[in-house]
CSV table of C-alpha atoms and ligand atoms in Angstrom, one decimal:
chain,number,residue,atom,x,y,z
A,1407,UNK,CA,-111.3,-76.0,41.5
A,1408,UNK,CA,-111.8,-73.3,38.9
A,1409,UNK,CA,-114.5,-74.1,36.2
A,1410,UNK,CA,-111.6,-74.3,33.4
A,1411,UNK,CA,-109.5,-76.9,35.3
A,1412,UNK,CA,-112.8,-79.0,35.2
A,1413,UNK,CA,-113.5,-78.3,31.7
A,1414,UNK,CA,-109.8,-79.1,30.7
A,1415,UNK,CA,-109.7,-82.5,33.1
A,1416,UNK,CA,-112.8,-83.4,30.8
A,1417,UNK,CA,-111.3,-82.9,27.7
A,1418,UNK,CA,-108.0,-84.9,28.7
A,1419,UNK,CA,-110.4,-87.6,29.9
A,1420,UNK,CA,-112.0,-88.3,26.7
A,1421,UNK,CA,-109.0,-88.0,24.6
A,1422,UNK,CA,-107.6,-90.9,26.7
A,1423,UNK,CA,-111.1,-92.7,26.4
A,1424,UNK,CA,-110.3,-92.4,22.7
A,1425,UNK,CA,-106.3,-93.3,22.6
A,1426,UNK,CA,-105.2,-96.5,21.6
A,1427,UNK,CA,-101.3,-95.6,22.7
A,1428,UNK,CA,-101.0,-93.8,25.6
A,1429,UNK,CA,-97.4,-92.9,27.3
A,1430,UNK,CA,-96.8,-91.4,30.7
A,1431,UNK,CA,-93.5,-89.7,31.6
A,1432,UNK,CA,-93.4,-89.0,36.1
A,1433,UNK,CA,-91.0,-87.3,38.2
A,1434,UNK,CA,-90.6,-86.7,42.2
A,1435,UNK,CA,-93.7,-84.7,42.2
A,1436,UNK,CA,-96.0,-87.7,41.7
A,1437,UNK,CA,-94.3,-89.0,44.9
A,1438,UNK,CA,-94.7,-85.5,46.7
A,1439,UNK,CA,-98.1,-86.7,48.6
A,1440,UNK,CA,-96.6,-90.0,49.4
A,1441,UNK,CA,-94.0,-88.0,51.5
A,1442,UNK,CA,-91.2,-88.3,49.6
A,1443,UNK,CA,-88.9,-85.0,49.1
A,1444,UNK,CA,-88.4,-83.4,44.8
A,1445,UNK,CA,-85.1,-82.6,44.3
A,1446,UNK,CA,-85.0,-79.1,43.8
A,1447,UNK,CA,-86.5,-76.1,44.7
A,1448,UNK,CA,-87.6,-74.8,48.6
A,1449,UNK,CA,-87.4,-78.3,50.5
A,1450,UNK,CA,-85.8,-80.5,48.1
A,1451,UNK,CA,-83.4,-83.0,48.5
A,1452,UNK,CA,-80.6,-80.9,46.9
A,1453,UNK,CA,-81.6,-78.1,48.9
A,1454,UNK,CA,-78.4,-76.4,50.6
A,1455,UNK,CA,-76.0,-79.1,48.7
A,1456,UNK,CA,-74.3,-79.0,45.0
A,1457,UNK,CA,-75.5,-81.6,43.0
A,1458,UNK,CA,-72.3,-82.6,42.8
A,1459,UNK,CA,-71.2,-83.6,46.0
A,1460,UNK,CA,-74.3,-86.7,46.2
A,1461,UNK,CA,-75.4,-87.2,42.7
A,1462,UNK,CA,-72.4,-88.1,40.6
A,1463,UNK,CA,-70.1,-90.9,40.4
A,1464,UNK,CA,-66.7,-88.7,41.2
A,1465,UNK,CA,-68.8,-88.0,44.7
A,1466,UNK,CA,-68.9,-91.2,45.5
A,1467,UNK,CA,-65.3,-92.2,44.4
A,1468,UNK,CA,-64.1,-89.3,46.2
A,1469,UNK,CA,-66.4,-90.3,49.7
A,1470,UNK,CA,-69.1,-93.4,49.3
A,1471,UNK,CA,-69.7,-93.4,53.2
A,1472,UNK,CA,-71.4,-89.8,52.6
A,1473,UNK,CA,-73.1,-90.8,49.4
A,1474,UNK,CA,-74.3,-93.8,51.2
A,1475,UNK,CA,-75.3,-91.7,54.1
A,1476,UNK,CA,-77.3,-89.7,52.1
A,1477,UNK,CA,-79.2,-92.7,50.0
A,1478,UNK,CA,-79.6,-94.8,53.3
A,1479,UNK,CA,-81.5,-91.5,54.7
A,1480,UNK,CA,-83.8,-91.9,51.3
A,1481,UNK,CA,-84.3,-95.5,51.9
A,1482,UNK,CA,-85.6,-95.0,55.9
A,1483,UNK,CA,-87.3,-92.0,54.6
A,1484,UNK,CA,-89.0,-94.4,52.0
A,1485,UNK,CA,-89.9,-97.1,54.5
A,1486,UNK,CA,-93.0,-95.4,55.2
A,1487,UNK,CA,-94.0,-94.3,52.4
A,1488,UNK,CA,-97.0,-95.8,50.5
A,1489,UNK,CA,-98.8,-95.3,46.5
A,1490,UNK,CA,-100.7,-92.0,46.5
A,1491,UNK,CA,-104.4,-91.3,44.5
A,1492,UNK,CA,-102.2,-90.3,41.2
A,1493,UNK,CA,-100.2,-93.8,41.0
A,1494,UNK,CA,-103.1,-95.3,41.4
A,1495,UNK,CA,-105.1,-93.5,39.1
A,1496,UNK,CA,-102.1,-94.6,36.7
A,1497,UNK,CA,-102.3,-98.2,37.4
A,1498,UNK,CA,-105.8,-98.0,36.8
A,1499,UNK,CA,-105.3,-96.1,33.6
A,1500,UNK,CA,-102.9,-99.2,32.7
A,1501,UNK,CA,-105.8,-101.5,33.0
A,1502,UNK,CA,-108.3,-99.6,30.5
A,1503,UNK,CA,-105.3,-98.4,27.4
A,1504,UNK,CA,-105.0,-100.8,24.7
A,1505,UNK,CA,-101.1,-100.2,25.2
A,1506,UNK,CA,-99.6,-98.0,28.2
A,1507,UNK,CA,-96.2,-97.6,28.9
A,1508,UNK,CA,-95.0,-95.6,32.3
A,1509,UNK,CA,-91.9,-94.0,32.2
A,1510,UNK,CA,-90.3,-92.7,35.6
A,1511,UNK,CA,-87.7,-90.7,36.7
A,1512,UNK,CA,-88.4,-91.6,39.9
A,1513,UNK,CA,-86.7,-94.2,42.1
A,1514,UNK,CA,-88.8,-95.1,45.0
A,1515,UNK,CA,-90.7,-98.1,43.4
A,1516,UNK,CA,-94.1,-96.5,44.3
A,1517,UNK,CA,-95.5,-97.0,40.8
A,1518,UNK,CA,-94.8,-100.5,41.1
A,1519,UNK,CA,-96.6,-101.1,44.4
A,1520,UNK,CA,-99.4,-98.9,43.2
A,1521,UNK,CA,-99.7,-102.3,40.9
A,1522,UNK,CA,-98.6,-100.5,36.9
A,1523,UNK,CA,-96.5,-103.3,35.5
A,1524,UNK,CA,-95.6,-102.0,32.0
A,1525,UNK,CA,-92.8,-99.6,33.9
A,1526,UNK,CA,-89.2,-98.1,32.6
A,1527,UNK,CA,-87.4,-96.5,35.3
A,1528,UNK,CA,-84.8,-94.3,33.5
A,1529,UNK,CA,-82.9,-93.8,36.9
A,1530,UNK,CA,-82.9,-96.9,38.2
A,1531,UNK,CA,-84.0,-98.2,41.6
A,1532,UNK,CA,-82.8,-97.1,45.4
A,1533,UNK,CA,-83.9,-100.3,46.8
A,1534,UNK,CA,-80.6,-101.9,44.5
A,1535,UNK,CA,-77.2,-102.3,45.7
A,1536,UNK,CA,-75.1,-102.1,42.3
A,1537,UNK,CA,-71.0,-104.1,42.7
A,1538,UNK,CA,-68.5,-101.6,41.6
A,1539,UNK,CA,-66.3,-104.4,40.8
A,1540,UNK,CA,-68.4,-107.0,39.1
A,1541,UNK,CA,-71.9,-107.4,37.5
A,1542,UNK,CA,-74.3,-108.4,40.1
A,1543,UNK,CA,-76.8,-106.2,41.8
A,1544,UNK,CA,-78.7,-107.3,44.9
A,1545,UNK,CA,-81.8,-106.3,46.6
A,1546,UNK,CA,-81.3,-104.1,49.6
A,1547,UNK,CA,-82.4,-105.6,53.0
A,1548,UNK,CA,-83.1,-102.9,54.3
A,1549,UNK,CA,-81.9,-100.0,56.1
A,1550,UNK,CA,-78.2,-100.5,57.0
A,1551,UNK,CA,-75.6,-99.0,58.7
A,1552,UNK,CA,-72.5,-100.3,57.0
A,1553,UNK,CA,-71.4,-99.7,53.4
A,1554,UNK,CA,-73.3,-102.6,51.5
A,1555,UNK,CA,-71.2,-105.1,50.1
A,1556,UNK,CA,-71.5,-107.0,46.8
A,1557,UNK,CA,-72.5,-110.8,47.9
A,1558,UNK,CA,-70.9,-112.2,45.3
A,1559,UNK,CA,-67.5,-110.7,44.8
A,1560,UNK,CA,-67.3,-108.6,48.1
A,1561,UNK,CA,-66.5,-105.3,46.5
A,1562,UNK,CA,-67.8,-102.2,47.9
A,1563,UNK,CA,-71.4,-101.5,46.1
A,1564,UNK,CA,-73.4,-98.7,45.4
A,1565,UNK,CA,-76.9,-97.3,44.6
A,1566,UNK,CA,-78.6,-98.7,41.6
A,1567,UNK,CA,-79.1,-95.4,40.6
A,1568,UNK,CA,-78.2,-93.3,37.9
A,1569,UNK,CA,-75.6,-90.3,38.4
A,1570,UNK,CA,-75.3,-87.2,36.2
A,1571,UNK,CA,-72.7,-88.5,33.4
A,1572,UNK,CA,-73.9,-91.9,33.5
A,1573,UNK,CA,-75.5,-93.9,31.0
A,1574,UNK,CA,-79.2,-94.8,31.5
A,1575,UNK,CA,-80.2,-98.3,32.3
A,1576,UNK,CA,-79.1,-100.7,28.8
A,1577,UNK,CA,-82.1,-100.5,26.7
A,1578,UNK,CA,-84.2,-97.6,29.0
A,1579,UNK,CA,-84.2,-95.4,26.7
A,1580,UNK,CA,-84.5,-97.1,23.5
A,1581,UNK,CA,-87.7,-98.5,24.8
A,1582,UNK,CA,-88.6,-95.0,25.9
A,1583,UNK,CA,-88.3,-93.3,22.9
A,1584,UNK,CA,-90.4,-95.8,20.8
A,1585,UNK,CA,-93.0,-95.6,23.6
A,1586,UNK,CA,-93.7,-92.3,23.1
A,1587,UNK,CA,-92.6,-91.7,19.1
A,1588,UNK,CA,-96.1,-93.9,18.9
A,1589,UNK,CA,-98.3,-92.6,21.8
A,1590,UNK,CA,-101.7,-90.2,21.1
A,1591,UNK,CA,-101.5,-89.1,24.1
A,1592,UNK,CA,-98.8,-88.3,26.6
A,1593,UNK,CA,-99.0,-87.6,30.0
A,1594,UNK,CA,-96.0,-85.6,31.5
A,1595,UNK,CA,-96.7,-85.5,35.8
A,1596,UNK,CA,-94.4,-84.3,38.7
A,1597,UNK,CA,-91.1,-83.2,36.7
A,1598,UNK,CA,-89.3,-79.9,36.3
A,1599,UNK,CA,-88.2,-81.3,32.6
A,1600,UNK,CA,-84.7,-80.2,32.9
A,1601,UNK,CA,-83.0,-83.3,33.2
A,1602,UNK,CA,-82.1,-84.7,30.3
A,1603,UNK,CA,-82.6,-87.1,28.3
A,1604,UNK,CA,-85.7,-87.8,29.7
A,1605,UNK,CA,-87.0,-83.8,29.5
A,1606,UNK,CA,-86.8,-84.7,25.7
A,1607,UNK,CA,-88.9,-87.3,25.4
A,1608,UNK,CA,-91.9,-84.9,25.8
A,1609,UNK,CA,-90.8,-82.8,22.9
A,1610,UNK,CA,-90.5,-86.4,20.6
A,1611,UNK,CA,-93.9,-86.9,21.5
A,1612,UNK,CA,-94.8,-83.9,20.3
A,1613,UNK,CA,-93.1,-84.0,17.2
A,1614,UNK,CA,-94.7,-87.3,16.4
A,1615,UNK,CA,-98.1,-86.0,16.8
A,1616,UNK,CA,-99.1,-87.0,20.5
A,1617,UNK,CA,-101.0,-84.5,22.4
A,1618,UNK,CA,-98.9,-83.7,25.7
A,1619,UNK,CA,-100.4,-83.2,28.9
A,1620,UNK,CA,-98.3,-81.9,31.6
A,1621,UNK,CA,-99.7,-81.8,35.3
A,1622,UNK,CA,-97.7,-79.9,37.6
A,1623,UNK,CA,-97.8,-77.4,40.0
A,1624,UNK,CA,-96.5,-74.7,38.3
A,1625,UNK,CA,-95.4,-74.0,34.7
A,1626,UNK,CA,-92.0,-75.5,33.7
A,1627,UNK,CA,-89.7,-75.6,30.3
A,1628,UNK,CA,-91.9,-77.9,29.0
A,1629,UNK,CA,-95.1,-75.9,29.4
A,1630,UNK,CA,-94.7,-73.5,26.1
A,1631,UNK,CA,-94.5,-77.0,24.2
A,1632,UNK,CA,-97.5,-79.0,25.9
A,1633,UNK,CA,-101.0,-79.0,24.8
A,1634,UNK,CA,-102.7,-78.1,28.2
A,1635,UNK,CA,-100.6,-77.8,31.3
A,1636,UNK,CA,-103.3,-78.6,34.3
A,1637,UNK,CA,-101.8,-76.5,37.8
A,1638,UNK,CA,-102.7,-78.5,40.6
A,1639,UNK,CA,-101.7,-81.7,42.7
A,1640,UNK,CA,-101.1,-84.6,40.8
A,1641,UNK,CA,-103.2,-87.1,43.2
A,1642,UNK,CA,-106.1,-84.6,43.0
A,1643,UNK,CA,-106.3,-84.3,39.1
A,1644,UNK,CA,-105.4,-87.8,38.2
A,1645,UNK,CA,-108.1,-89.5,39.5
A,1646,UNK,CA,-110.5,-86.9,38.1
A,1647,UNK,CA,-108.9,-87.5,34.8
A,1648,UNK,CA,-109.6,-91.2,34.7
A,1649,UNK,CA,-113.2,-90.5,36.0
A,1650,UNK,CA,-113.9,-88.4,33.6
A,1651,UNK,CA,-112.7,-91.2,30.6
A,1652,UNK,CA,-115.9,-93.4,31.6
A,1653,UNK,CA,-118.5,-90.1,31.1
B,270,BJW,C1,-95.8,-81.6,41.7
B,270,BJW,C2,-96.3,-81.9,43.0
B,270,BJW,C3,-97.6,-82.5,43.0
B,270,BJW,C4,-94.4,-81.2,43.3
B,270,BJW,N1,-98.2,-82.7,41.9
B,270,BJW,N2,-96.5,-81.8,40.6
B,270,BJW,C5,-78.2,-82.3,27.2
B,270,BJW,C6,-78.1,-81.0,27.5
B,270,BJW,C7,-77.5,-80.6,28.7
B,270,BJW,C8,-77.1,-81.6,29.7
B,270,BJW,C9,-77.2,-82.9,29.3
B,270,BJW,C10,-77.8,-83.3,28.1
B,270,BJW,N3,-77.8,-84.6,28.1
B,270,BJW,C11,-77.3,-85.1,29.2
B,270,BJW,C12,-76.9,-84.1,30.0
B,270,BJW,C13,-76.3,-84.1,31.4
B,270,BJW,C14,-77.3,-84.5,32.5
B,270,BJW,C15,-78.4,-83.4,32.5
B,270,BJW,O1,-79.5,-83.6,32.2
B,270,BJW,N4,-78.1,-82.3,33.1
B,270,BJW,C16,-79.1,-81.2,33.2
B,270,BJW,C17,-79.3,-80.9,34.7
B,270,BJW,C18,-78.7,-80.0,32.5
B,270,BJW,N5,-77.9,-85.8,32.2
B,270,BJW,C19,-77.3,-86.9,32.5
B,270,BJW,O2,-76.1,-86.9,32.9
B,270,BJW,C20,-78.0,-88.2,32.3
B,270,BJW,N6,-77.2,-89.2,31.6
B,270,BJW,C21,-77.0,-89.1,30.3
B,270,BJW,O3,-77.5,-88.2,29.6
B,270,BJW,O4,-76.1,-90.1,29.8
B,270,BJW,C22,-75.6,-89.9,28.5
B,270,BJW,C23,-74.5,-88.9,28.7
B,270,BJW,C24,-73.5,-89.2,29.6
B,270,BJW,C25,-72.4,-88.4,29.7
B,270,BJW,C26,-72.3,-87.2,28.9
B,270,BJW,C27,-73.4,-86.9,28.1
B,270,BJW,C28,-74.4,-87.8,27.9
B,270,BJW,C29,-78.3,-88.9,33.6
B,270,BJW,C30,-79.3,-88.1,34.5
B,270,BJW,C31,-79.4,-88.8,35.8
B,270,BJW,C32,-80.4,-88.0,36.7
B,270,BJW,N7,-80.3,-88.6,38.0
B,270,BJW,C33,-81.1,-88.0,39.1
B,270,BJW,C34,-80.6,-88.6,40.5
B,270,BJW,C35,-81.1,-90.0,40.6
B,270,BJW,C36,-80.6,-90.6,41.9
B,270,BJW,C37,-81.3,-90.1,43.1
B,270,BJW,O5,-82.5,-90.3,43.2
B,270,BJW,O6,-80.5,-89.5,43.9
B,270,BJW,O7,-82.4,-88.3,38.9
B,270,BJW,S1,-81.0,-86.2,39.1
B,270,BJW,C38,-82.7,-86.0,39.7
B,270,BJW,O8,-83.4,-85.3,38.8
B,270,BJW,C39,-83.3,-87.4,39.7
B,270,BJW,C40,-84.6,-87.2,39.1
B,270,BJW,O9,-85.1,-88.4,38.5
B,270,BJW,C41,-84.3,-86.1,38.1
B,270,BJW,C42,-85.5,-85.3,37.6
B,270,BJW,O10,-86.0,-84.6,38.7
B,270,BJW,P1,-87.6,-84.5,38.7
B,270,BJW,O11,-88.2,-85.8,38.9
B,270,BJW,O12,-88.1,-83.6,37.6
B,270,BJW,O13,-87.8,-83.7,40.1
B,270,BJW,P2,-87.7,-82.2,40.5
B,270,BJW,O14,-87.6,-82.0,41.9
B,270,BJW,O15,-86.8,-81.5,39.6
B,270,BJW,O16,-89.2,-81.6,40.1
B,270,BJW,C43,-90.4,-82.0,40.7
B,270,BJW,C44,-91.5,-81.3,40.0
B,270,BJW,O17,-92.7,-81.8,40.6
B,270,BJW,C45,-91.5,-79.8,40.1
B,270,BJW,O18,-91.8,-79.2,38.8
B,270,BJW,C46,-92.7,-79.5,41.1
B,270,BJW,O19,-93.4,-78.3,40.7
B,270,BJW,C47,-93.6,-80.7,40.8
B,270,BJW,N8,-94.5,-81.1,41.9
B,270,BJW,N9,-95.3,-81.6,43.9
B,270,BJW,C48,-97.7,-82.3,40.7
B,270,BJW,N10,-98.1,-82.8,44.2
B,271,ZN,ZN1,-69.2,-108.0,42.9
């Protein structure tokens, strides 16, 4: 680790140590240690297919049995995964801010089992099968080979997920946005910030006078905006960064 990566990990450290609101915006790349595949660039889960044909609703009105393919591949994919050192240097981080609120793009539910429980998930949930006819969503059971039904009504279901086009979960964003309108400190880990709305929410922290952290591994849109962008792996800076509030 190069001396200025320590020297900014210590800053970030004891601004948190001093924040009384602190939001956190994640994306795939928290979950990249855990195993599970980002969506774009070399390796990702889009690499080789058009957005398009997996991630919209017309792709799944057009042919659910490859959709579902393609999320029941996520969900085996997911059975072995487990909470790497950064979502648990977040649920950690949970414990010692006066108020914390996660935000996640991502879908996996490894925040959750990492133990954060003040958690929005703007895209939803993969382990939820969604009715396409009627309002009720049930927990998946697991990995399955048929299309999932809805137990209720018997319609065909989907992913609890959210497509391109489609609304965010009721209320998601609302909550979101107030979240980080009143946070001192927001940390931004794991995303390309391109997808929107969520990319934005970064840039309304900003505006509102929180001090935006953004780990990644390389630069992205949000970088020219963000106070300090820390290069590295997120489950090797994290826990330094909440090791480094208690010095
Ligand atoms: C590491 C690391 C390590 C790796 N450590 N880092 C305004 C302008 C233009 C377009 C729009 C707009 N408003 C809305 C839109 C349209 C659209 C959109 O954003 N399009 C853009 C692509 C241009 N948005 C929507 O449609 C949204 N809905 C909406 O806005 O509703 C209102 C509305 C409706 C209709 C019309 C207009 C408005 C919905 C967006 C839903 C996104 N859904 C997906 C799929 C979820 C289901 C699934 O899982 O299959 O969500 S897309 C996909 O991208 C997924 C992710 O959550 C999301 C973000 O990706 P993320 O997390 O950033 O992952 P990656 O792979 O991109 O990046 C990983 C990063 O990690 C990289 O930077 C790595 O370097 C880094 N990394 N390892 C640290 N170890
Ligand atoms: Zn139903």
């Amino acid at each position: 680790m190069t001396d200025n990566l320590a020297q900014q990990i210590e800053r970030v450290g004891a601004q948190l140590a001093q924040a009384q609101v602190v939001a956190c915006m994640t994306g795939a790349g928290i979950s990249a240690e855990s195993g599970v595949a980002t969506f774009r660039g070399g390796g990702g889960l889009w690499e080789g297919h058009r957005v398009e044909d997996v991630a919209t609703p017309q792709a799944f009105a057009r042919d659910p049995e490859l959709v579902w393919r393609f999320y029941q591949m996520r969900r085996e994919g997911l059975l072995t995964c487990r909470p790497n050192p950064a979502h648990i240097a977040l649920a950690e981080l949970e414990q010692r801010c006066p108020r914390f609120d996660l935000i996640t793009q991502n879908v996996d539910g490894l925040h959750q089992a990492a133990g954060s429980r003040n958690v929005t998930a703007l895209h939803g949930d993969i382990w939820i099968d969604r009715c396409t006819a009627c309002t009720h969503e049930q927990r998946a059971v697991g990995v399955v080979a048929d299309m999932p039904r809805c137990a209720s009504c018997g319609a065909l279901a989907r992913p609890g997920i959210v497509w391109f086009g489609e609304m965010l979960p009721p209320g998601a964003l609302e909550h979101a946005a107030e979240a980080v309108s009143a946070a001192d400190v927001m940390l931004v880990i794991g995303t390309s910030s391109v997808v929107q709305p969520a990319a934005s929410l970064a840039l309304m922290a900003k505006s509102t006078g929180a001090v935006v952290v953004e780990i990644n591994l390389e630069p992205t849109p949000l970088s020219a905006s963000a106070d300090v962008t820390l290069l590295g792996q997120a489950g090797e800076i994290m826990p330094q960064i909440v090791a480094a509030m208690s010095q």
